[in-house]
Amino acid sequence: MEISYKNNKIKKVCTDAKTSDRAYGKEMSEKIQMRIDEIRAADTVEDMIKFKIGRCHSLHNNRKGQYAVDLVHPYRLVFEKHGNEIQVAHIMEIVDYH
């Protein structure tokens, strides 16, 4: 899948290891990079859900239309799916929404 980002801040955290290390620590930074690589490698969000990649799951209520993958507990990487034929994962935020 292709990846886009909500803003430059989240893009920098997801694409620059130094920035994510400073913001979240080494363990979380490695997990973020791993999840971004998994999203990029997947063909569709449905495949990620089907094969339980990153424990990908759809969200409900006020987050309807968004998906999440696990990071270091309790944090999740939240994204939206754009497009049907060619999907783009639009990374929204790194958050503990529980």
PDB file of C-alpha atoms in Angstrom:
ATOM      1  CA  MET A   1       0.000   0.000   0.000  1.00  0.00           C
ATOM      2  CA  GLU A   2       0.981   3.579  -0.410  1.00  0.00           C
ATOM      3  CA  ILE A   3       1.203   5.709   2.729  1.00  0.00           C
ATOM      4  CA  SER A   4       0.246   9.330   3.337  1.00  0.00           C
ATOM      5  CA  TYR A   5       0.347  11.259   6.601  1.00  0.00           C
ATOM      6  CA  LYS A   6      -2.041  13.614   8.397  1.00  0.00           C
ATOM      7  CA  ASN A   7       0.710  16.183   8.976  1.00  0.00           C
ATOM      8  CA  ASN A   8       4.480  16.639   8.844  1.00  0.00           C
ATOM      9  CA  LYS A   9       4.913  15.882  12.552  1.00  0.00           C
ATOM     10  CA  ILE A  10       3.470  12.349  12.278  1.00  0.00           C
ATOM     11  CA  LYS A  11       5.328  11.834   8.986  1.00  0.00           C
ATOM     12  CA  LYS A  12       8.644  12.711  10.607  1.00  0.00           C
ATOM     13  CA  VAL A  13       7.978  10.357  13.555  1.00  0.00           C
ATOM     14  CA  CYS A  14       7.078   7.521  11.170  1.00  0.00           C
ATOM     15  CA  THR A  15       9.943   8.047   8.719  1.00  0.00           C
ATOM     16  CA  ASP A  16      12.843   9.309  10.844  1.00  0.00           C
ATOM     17  CA  ALA A  17      14.200   6.903  13.470  1.00  0.00           C
ATOM     18  CA  LYS A  18      16.014   9.642  15.407  1.00  0.00           C
ATOM     19  CA  THR A  19      12.843  11.699  15.762  1.00  0.00           C
ATOM     20  CA  SER A  20      10.754   8.733  16.893  1.00  0.00           C
ATOM     21  CA  ASP A  21      13.496   7.624  19.330  1.00  0.00           C
ATOM     22  CA  ARG A  22      13.413  11.067  20.973  1.00  0.00           C
ATOM     23  CA  ALA A  23       9.614  11.248  21.032  1.00  0.00           C
ATOM     24  CA  TYR A  24       8.757   7.682  22.108  1.00  0.00           C
ATOM     25  CA  GLY A  25      11.909   5.785  23.078  1.00  0.00           C
ATOM     26  CA  LYS A  26      13.847   3.006  21.345  1.00  0.00           C
ATOM     27  CA  GLU A  27      11.353   0.130  21.764  1.00  0.00           C
ATOM     28  CA  MET A  28       8.369   2.145  20.526  1.00  0.00           C
ATOM     29  CA  SER A  29      10.423   3.622  17.674  1.00  0.00           C
ATOM     30  CA  GLU A  30      11.363   0.153  16.419  1.00  0.00           C
ATOM     31  CA  LYS A  31       7.724  -0.963  16.599  1.00  0.00           C
ATOM     32  CA  ILE A  32       6.557   2.115  14.653  1.00  0.00           C
ATOM     33  CA  GLN A  33       9.101   1.429  11.899  1.00  0.00           C
ATOM     34  CA  MET A  34       8.076  -2.231  11.778  1.00  0.00           C
ATOM     35  CA  ARG A  35       4.360  -1.364  11.435  1.00  0.00           C
ATOM     36  CA  ILE A  36       5.023   1.217   8.702  1.00  0.00           C
ATOM     37  CA  ASP A  37       7.008  -1.425   6.786  1.00  0.00           C
ATOM     38  CA  GLU A  38       4.156  -3.937   7.225  1.00  0.00           C
ATOM     39  CA  ILE A  39       1.561  -1.452   5.967  1.00  0.00           C
ATOM     40  CA  ARG A  40       3.748  -0.577   2.973  1.00  0.00           C
ATOM     41  CA  ALA A  41       4.231  -4.286   2.143  1.00  0.00           C
ATOM     42  CA  ALA A  42       0.523  -5.182   2.377  1.00  0.00           C
ATOM     43  CA  ASP A  43      -1.706  -4.948  -0.699  1.00  0.00           C
ATOM     44  CA  THR A  44      -4.880  -3.970   1.164  1.00  0.00           C
ATOM     45  CA  VAL A  45      -6.163  -3.238   4.660  1.00  0.00           C
ATOM     46  CA  GLU A  46      -8.444  -6.254   4.285  1.00  0.00           C
ATOM     47  CA  ASP A  47      -5.354  -8.475   3.849  1.00  0.00           C
ATOM     48  CA  MET A  48      -3.860  -7.005   7.010  1.00  0.00           C
ATOM     49  CA  ILE A  49      -7.035  -7.841   8.935  1.00  0.00           C
ATOM     50  CA  LYS A  50      -7.367 -11.305   7.358  1.00  0.00           C
ATOM     51  CA  PHE A  51      -3.783 -12.311   8.154  1.00  0.00           C
ATOM     52  CA  LYS A  52      -3.751 -10.453  11.512  1.00  0.00           C
ATOM     53  CA  ILE A  53      -0.745  -8.335  10.539  1.00  0.00           C
ATOM     54  CA  GLY A  54       0.036  -6.131  13.529  1.00  0.00           C
ATOM     55  CA  ARG A  55      -3.305  -7.214  14.990  1.00  0.00           C
ATOM     56  CA  CYS A  56      -4.920  -4.813  12.522  1.00  0.00           C
ATOM     57  CA  HIS A  57      -8.555  -4.095  13.360  1.00  0.00           C
ATOM     58  CA  SER A  58     -11.289  -1.642  12.436  1.00  0.00           C
ATOM     59  CA  LEU A  59     -12.444   0.895  14.998  1.00  0.00           C
ATOM     60  CA  HIS A  60     -15.993   1.837  15.963  1.00  0.00           C
ATOM     61  CA  ASN A  61     -18.156   4.703  17.275  1.00  0.00           C
ATOM     62  CA  ASN A  62     -16.409   8.092  16.901  1.00  0.00           C
ATOM     63  CA  ARG A  63     -13.492   6.374  15.111  1.00  0.00           C
ATOM     64  CA  LYS A  64     -15.638   4.594  12.517  1.00  0.00           C
ATOM     65  CA  GLY A  65     -13.745   4.264   9.229  1.00  0.00           C
ATOM     66  CA  GLN A  66     -10.388   4.137  10.987  1.00  0.00           C
ATOM     67  CA  TYR A  67      -8.107   1.156  11.584  1.00  0.00           C
ATOM     68  CA  ALA A  68      -5.420   0.471  14.162  1.00  0.00           C
ATOM     69  CA  VAL A  69      -2.353  -1.717  14.561  1.00  0.00           C
ATOM     70  CA  ASP A  70      -0.660  -2.488  17.864  1.00  0.00           C
ATOM     71  CA  LEU A  71       2.464  -0.713  19.012  1.00  0.00           C
ATOM     72  CA  VAL A  72       3.887  -0.966  22.536  1.00  0.00           C
ATOM     73  CA  HIS A  73       0.885  -1.500  24.826  1.00  0.00           C
ATOM     74  CA  PRO A  74      -1.363   0.494  25.158  1.00  0.00           C
ATOM     75  CA  TYR A  75      -0.450   2.582  22.097  1.00  0.00           C
ATOM     76  CA  ARG A  76      -1.850   2.100  18.594  1.00  0.00           C
ATOM     77  CA  LEU A  77      -0.996   3.467  15.163  1.00  0.00           C
ATOM     78  CA  VAL A  78      -4.305   4.748  13.757  1.00  0.00           C
ATOM     79  CA  PHE A  79      -4.932   5.169  10.027  1.00  0.00           C
ATOM     80  CA  GLU A  80      -7.715   5.515   7.467  1.00  0.00           C
ATOM     81  CA  LYS A  81      -8.067   3.690   4.177  1.00  0.00           C
ATOM     82  CA  HIS A  82      -8.350   5.864   1.076  1.00  0.00           C
ATOM     83  CA  GLY A  83      -9.389   4.288  -2.218  1.00  0.00           C
ATOM     84  CA  ASN A  84     -10.700   0.842  -3.138  1.00  0.00           C
ATOM     85  CA  GLU A  85      -8.725  -0.377  -6.139  1.00  0.00           C
ATOM     86  CA  ILE A  86      -5.386   1.118  -5.114  1.00  0.00           C
ATOM     87  CA  GLN A  87      -5.415   1.697  -1.397  1.00  0.00           C
ATOM     88  CA  VAL A  88      -3.567   4.409   0.472  1.00  0.00           C
ATOM     89  CA  ALA A  89      -3.089   4.172   4.237  1.00  0.00           C
ATOM     90  CA  HIS A  90      -3.473   7.696   5.636  1.00  0.00           C
ATOM     91  CA  ILE A  91      -1.623   7.656   8.986  1.00  0.00           C
ATOM     92  CA  MET A  92      -3.569   9.751  11.509  1.00  0.00           C
ATOM     93  CA  GLU A  93      -1.876   9.441  14.905  1.00  0.00           C
ATOM     94  CA  ILE A  94      -0.104   7.387  17.543  1.00  0.00           C
ATOM     95  CA  VAL A  95      -2.429   7.250  20.509  1.00  0.00           C
ATOM     96  CA  ASP A  96      -3.742   5.349  23.525  1.00  0.00           C
ATOM     97  CA  TYR A  97      -7.468   5.613  22.766  1.00  0.00           C
ATOM     98  CA  HIS A  98      -8.605   3.219  25.502  1.00  0.00           C
TER      99      HIS A  98
END
